[in-house]
N, CA and C atoms as an extended XYZ file, in Angstrom:
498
Properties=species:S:1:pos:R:3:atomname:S:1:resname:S:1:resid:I:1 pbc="F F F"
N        60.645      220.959       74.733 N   UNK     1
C        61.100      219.717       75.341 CA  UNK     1
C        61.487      218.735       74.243 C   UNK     1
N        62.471      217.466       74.342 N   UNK     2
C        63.226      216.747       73.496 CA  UNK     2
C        61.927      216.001       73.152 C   UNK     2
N        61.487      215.072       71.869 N   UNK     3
C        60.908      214.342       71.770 CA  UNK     3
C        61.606      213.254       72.137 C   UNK     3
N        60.965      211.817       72.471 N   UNK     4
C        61.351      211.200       72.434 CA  UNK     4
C        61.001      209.897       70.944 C   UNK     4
N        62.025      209.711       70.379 N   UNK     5
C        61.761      208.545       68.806 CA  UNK     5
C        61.709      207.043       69.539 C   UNK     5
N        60.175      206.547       69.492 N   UNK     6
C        60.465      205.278       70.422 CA  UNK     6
C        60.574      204.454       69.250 C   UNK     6
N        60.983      203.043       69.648 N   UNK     7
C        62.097      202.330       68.752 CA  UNK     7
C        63.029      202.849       67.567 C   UNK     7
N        63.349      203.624       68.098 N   UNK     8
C        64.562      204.670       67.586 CA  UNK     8
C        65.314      203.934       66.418 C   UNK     8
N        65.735      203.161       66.671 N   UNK     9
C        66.040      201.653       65.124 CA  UNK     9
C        66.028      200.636       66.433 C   UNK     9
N        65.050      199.529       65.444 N   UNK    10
C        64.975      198.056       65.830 CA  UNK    10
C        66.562      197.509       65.920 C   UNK    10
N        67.222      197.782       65.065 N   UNK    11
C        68.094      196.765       65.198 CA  UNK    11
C        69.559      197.298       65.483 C   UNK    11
N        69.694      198.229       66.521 N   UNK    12
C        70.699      198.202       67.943 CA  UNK    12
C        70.494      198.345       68.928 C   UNK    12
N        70.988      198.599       69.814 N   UNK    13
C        71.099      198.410       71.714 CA  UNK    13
C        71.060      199.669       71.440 C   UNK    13
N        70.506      200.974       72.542 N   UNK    14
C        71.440      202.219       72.787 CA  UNK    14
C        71.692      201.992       74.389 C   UNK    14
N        72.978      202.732       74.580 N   UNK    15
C        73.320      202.716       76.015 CA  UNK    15
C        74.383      204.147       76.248 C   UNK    15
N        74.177      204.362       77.611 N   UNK    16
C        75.204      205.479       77.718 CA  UNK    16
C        76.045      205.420       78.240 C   UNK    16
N        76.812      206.298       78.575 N   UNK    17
C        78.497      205.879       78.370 CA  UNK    17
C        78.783      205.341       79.936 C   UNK    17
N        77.930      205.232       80.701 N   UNK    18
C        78.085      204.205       81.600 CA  UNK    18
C        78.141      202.685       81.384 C   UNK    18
N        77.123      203.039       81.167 N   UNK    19
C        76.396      201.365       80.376 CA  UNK    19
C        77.268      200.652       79.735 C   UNK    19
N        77.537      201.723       78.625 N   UNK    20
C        78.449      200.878       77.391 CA  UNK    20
C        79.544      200.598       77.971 C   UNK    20
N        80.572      200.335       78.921 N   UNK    21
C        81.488      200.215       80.122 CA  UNK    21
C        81.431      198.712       80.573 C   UNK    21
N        80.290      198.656       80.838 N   UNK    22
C        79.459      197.627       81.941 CA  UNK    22
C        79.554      196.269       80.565 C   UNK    22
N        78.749      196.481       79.317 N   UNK    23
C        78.367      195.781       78.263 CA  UNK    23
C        79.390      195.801       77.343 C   UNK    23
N        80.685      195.948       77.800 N   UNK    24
C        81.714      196.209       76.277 CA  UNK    24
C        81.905      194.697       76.426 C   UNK    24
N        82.033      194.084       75.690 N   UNK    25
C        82.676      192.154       75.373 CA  UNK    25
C        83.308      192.734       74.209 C   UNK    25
N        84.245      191.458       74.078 N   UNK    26
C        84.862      191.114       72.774 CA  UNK    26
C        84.321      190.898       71.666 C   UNK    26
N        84.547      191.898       70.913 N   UNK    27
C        83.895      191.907       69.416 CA  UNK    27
C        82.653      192.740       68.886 C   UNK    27
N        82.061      193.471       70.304 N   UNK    28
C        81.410      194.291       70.035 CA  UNK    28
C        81.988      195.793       69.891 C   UNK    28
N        81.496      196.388       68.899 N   UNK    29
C        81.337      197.800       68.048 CA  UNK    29
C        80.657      198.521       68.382 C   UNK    29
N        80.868      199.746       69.387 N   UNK    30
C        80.519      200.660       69.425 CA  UNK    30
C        80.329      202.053       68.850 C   UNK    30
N        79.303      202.737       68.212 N   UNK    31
C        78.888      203.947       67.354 CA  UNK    31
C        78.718      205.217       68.811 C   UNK    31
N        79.503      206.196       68.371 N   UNK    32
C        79.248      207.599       69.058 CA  UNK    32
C        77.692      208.027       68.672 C   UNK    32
N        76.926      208.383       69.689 N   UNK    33
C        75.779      208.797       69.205 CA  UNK    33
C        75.263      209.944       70.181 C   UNK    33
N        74.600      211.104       69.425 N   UNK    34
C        74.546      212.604       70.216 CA  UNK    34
C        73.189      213.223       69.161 C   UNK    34
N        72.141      213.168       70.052 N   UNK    35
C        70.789      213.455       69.390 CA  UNK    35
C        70.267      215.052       70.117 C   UNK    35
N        69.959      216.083       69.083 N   UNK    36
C        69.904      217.054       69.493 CA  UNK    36
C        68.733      217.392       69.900 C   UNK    36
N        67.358      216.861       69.033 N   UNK    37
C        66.063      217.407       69.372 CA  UNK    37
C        65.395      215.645       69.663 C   UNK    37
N        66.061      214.699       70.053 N   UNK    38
C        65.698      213.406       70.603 CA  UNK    38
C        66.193      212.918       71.602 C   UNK    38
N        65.894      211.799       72.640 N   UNK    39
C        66.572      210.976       73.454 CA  UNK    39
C        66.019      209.692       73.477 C   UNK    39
N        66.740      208.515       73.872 N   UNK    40
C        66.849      207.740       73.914 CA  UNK    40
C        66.782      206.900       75.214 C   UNK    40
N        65.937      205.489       75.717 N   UNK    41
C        66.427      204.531       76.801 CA  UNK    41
C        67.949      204.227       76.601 C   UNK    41
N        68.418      204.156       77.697 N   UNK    42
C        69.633      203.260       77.666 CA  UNK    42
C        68.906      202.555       78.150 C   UNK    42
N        69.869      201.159       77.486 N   UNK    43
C        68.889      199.415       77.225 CA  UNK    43
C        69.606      198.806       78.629 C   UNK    43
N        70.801      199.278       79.265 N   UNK    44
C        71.278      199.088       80.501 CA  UNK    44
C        70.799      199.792       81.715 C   UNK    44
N        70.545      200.778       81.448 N   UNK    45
C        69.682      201.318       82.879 CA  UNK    45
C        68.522      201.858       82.792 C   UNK    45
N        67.921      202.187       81.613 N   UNK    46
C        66.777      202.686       81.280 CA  UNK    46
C        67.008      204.275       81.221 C   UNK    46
N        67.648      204.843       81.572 N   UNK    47
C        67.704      206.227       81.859 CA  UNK    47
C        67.038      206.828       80.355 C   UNK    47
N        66.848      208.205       80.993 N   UNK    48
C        66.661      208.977       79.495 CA  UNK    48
C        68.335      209.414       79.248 C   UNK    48
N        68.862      209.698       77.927 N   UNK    49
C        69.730      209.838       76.914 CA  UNK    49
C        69.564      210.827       75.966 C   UNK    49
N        70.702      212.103       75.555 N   UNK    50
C        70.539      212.413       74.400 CA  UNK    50
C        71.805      212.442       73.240 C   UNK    50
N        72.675      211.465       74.670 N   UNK    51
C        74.260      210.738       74.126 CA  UNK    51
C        74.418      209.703       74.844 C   UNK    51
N        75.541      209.382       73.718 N   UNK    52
C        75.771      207.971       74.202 CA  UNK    52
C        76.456      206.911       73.041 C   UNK    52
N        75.800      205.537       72.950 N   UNK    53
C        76.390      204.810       71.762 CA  UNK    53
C        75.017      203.889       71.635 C   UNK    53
N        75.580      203.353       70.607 N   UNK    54
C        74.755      202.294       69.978 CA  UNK    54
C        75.937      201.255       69.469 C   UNK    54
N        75.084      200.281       69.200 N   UNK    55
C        75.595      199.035       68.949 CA  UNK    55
C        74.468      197.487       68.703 C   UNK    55
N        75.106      197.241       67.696 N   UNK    56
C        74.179      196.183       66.600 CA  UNK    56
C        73.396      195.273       68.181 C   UNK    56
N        72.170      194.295       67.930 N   UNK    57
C        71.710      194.055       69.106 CA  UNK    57
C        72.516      192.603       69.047 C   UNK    57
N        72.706      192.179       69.988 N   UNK    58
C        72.955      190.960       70.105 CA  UNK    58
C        72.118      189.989       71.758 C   UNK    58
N        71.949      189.143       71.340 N   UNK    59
C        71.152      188.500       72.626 CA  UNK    59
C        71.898      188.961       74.081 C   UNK    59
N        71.490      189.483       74.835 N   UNK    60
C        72.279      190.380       76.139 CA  UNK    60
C        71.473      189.340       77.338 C   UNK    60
N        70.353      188.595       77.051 N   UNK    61
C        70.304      187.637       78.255 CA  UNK    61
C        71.192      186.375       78.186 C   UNK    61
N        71.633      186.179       77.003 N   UNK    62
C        72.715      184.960       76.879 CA  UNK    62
C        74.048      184.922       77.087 C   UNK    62
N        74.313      184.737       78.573 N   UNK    63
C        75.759      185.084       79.223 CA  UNK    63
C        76.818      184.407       78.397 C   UNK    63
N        76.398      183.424       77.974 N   UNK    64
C        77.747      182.745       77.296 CA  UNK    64
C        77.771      182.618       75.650 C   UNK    64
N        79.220      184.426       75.000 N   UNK    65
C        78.664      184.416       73.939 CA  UNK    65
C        80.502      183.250       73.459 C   UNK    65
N        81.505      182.769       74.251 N   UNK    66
C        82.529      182.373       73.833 CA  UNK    66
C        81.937      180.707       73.315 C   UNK    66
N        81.749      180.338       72.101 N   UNK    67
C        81.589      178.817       71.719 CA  UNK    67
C        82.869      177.712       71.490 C   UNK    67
N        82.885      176.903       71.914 N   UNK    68
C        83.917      175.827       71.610 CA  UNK    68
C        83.580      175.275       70.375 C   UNK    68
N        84.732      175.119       70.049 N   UNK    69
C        84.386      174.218       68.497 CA  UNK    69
C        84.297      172.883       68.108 C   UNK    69
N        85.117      172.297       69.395 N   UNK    70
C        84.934      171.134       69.413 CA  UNK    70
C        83.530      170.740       70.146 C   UNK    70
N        83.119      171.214       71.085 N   UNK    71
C        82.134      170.296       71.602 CA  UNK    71
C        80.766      171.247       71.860 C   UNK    71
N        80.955      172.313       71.521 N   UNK    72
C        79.629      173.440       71.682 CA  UNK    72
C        79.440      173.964       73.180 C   UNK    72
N        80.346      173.354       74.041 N   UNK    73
C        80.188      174.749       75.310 CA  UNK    73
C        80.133      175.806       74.813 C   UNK    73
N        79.797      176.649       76.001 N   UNK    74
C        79.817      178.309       75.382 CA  UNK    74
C        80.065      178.727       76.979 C   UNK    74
N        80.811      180.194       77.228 N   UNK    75
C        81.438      180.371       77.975 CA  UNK    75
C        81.306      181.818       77.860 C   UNK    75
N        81.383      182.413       79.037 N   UNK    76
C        80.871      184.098       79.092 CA  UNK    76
C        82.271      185.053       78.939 C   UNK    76
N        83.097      184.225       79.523 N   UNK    77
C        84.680      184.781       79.436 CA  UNK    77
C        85.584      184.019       78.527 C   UNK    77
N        86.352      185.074       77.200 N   UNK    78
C        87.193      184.051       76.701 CA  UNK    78
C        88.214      183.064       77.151 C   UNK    78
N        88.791      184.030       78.618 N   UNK    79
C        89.580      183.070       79.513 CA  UNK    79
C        89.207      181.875       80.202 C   UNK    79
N        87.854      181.843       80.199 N   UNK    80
C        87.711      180.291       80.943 CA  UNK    80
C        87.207      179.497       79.234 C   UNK    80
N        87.204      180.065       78.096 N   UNK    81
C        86.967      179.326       76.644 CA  UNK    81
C        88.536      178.937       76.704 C   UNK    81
N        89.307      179.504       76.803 N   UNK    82
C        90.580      179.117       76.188 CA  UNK    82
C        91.019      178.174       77.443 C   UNK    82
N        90.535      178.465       78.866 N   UNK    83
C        90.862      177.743       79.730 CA  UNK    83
C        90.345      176.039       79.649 C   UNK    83
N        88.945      175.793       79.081 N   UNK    84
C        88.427      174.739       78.757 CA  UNK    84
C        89.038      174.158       77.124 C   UNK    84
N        89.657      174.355       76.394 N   UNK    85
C        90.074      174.125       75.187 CA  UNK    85
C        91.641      173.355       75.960 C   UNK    85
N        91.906      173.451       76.823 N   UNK    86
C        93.235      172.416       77.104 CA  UNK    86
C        92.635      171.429       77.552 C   UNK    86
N        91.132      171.085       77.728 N   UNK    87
C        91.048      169.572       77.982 CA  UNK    87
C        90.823      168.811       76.554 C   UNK    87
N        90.461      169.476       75.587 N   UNK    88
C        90.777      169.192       74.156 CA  UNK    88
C        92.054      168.474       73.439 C   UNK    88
N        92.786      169.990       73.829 N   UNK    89
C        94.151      169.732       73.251 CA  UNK    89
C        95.048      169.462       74.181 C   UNK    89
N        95.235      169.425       75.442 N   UNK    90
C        96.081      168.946       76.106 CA  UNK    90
C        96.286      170.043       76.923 C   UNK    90
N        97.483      169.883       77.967 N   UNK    91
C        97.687      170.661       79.071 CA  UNK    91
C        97.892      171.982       78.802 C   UNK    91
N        97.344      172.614       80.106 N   UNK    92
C        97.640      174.465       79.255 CA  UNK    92
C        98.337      175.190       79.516 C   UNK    92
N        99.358      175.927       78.986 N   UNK    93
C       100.909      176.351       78.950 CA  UNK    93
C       101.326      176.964       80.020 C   UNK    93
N       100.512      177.471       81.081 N   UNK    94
C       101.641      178.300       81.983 CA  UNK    94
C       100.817      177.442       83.228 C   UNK    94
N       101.995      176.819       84.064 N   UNK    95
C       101.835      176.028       85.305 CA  UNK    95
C       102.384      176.647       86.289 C   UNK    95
N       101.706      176.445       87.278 N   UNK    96
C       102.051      176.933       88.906 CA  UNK    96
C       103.059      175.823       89.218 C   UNK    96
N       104.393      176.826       89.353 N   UNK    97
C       105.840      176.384       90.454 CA  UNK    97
C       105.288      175.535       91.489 C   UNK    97
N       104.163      175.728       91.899 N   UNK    98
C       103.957      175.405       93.703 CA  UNK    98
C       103.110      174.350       93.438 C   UNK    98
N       102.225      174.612       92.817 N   UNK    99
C       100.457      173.511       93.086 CA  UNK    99
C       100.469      171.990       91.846 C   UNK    99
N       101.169      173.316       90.588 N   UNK   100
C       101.334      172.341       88.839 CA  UNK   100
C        99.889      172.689       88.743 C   UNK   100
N        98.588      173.440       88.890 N   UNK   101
C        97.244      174.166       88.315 CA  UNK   101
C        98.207      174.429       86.785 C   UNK   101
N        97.512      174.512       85.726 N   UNK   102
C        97.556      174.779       84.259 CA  UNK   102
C        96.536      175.859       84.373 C   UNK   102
N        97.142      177.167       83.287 N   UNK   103
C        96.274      177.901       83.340 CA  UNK   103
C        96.506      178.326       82.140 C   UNK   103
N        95.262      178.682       81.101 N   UNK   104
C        95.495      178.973       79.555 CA  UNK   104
C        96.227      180.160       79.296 C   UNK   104
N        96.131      181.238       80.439 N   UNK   105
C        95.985      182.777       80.031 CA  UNK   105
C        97.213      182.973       80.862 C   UNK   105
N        98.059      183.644       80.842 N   UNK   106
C        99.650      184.071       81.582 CA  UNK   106
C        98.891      185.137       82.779 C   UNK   106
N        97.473      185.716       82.528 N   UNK   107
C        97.160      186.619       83.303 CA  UNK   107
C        96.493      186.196       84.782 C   UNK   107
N        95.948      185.225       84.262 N   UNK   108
C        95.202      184.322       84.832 CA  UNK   108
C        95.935      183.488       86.241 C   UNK   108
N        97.067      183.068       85.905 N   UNK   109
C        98.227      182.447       86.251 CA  UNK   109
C        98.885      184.018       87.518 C   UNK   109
N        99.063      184.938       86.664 N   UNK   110
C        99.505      186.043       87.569 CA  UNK   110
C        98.448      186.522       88.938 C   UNK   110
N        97.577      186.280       88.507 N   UNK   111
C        96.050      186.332       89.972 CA  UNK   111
C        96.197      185.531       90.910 C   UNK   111
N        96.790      184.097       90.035 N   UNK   112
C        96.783      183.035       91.292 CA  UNK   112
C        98.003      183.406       91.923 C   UNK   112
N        98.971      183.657       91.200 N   UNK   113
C       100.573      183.928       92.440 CA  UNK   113
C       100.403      184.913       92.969 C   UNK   113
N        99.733      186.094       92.801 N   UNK   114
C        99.255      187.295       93.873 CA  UNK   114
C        98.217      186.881       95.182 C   UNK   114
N        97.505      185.981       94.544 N   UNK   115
C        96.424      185.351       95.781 CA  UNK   115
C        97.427      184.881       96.894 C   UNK   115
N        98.459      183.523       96.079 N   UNK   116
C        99.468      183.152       97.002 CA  UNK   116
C       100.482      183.687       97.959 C   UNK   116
N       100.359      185.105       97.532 N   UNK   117
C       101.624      185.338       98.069 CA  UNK   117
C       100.992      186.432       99.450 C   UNK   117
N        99.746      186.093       99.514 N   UNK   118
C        99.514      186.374      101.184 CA  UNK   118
C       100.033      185.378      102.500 C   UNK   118
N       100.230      186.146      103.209 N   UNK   119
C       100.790      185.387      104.446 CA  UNK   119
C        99.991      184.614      105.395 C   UNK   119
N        99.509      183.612      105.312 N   UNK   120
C        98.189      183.203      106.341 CA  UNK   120
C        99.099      182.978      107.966 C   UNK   120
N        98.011      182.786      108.732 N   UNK   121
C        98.389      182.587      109.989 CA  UNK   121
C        97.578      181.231      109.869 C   UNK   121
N        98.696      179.814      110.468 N   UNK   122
C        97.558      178.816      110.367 CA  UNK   122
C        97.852      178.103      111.391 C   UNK   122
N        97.486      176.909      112.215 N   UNK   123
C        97.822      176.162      113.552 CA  UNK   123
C        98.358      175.068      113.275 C   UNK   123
N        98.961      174.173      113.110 N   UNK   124
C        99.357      172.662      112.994 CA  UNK   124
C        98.428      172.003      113.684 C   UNK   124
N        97.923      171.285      112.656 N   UNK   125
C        96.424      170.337      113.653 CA  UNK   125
C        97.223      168.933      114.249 C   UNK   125
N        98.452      168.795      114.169 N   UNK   126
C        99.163      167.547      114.970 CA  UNK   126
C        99.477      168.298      116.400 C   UNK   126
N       100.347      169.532      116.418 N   UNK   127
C       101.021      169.838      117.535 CA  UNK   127
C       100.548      171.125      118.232 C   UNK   127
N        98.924      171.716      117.712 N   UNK   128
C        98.643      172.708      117.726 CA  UNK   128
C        99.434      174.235      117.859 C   UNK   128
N       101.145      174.092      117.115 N   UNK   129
C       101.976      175.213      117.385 CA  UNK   129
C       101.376      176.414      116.030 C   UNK   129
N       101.249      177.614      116.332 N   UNK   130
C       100.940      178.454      115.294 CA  UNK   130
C       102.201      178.843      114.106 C   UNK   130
N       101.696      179.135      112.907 N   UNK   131
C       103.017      178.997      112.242 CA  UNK   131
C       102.266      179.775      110.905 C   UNK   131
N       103.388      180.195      110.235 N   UNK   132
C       102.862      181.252      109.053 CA  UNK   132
C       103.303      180.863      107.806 C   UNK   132
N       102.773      180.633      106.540 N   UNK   133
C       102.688      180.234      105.355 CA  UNK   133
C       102.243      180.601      104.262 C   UNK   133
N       102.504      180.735      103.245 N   UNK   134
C       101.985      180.617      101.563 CA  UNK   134
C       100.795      179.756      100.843 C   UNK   134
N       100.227      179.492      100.502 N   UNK   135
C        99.901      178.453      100.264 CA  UNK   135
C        98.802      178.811       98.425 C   UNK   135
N        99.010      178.234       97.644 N   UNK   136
C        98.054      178.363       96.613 CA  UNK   136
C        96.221      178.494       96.846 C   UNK   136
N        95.423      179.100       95.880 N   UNK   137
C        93.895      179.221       96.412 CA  UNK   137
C        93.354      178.023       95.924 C   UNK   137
N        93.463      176.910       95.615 N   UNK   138
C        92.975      175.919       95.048 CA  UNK   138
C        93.527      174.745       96.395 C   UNK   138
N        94.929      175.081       96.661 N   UNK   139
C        95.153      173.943       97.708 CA  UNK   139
C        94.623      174.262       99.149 C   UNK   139
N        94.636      176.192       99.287 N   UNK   140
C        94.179      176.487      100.617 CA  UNK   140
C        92.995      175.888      100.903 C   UNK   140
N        91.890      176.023       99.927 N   UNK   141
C        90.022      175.411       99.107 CA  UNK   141
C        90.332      173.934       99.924 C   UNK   141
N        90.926      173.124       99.401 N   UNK   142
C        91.512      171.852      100.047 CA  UNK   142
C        91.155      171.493      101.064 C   UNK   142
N        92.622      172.000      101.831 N   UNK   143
C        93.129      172.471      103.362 CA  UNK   143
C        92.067      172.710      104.238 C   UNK   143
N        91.272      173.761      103.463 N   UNK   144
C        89.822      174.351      105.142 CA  UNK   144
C        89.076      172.788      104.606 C   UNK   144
N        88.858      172.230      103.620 N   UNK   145
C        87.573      171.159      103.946 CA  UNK   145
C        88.177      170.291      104.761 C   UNK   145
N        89.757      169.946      104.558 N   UNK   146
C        90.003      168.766      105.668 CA  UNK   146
C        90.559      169.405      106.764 C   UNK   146
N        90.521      170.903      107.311 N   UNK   147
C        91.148      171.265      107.960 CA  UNK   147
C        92.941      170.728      108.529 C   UNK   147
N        93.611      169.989      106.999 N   UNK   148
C        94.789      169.127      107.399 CA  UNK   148
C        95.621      170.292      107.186 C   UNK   148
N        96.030      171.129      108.155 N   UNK   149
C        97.430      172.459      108.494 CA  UNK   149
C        98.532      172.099      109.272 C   UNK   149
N        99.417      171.619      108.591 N   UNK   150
C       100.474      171.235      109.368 CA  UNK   150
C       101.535      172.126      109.439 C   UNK   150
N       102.161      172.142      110.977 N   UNK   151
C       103.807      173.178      110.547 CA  UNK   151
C       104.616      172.172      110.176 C   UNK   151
N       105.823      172.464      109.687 N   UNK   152
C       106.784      172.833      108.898 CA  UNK   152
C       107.765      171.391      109.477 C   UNK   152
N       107.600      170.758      110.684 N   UNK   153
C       108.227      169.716      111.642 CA  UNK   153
C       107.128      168.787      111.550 C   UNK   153
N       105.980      168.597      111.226 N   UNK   154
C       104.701      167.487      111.103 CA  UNK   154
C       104.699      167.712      110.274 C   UNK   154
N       104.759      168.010      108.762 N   UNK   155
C       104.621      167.770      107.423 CA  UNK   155
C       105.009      166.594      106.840 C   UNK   155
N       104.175      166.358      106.307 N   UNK   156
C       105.258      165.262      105.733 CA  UNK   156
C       106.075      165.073      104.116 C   UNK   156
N       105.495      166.473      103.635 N   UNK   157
C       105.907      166.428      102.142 CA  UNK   157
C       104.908      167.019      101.509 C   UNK   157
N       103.773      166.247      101.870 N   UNK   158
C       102.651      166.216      100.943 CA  UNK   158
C       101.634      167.364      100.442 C   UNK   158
N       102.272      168.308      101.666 N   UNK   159
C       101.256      169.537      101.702 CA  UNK   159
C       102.194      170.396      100.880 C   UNK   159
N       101.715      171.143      100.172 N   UNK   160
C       102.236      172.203       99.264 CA  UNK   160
C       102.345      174.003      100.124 C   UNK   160
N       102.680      173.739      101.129 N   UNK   161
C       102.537      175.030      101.984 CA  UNK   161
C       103.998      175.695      102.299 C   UNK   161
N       104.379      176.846      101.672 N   UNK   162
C       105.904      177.747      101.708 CA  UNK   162
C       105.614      178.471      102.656 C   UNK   162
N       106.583      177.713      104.137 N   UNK   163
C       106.663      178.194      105.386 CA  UNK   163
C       107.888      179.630      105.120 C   UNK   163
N       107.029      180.584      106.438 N   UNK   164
C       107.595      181.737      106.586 CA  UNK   164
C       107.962      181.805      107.715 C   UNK   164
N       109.424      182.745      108.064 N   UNK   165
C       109.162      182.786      109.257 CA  UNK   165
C       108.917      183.942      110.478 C   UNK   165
N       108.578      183.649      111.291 N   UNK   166
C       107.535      184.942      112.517 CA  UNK   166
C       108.583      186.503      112.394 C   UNK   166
């Protein structure tokens, strides 16, 4: 039977090739690792291991490893770091046609026009006629708290909603 080497080295993670999937971030280095007469915890599921990877330890309960430089937030995703760095430096380069949302990341920006470009079914709360629309996820967020859905003849401008028609 395999022995098992407990604290196998203090100073990396091991995980298996599930794991390491789950735990890949930016900037971490992963080592191939394949133990013939040993196994190992994976530090992600506990399992027994006699492959897998390793990788230097880094604090894994501290969700937010992205730091700002200006003001010391820290942020778990670089996209919402780079997303918070335009209140720094100013507005952030790719804007929504429809809403004007700033979004740091071009990818980021591409999620929201896919969100948009579902077709809702919504009622006009002036004339109760049903009517079908576009609408951004930040203005729809809006819209349900004031429930204000207007068609396309009671609008008055103000609503940002790209009528479709039946």
């Amino acid at each position: 039977m395999a022995e098992q080497i407990p604290n196998f080295s203090e100073e990396f993670f091991y995980f298996c090739q599930v794991c390491a999937c789950e735990f890949n971030e930016p900037g971490r280095l992963f080592i191939q690792v394949y133990l013939r007469q040993s196994y190992f915890h994976c530090t992600g599921c506990t399992r027994m291991c006699n492959e897998g990877v390793k990788t230097r330890k880094i604090n894994l309960t501290c969700t937010s490893i992205h730091l700002c430089a200006e003001c010391g937030n820290r942020y778990r995703r670089m996209s919402d770091l780079l997303h918070h760095t335009c209140e720094h430096y100013g507005p952030c380069p790719f804007l929504c046609a429809f809403c004007h949302t700033g979004f740091a990341v071009y990818s980021v920006l591409e999620a929201h026009l896919r969100l948009r470009n579902y077709i809702l079914e919504l009622i006009c709360k002036n004339c109760s006629v049903a009517f079908r629309g576009k609408i951004c996820p930040n203005v729809h967020k809006q819209l349900l708290t004031t429930g204000e859905f207007y068609c396309e003849n009671c609008n008055d401008g103000s609503r940002n909603i790209e009528y479709v028609a039946f």
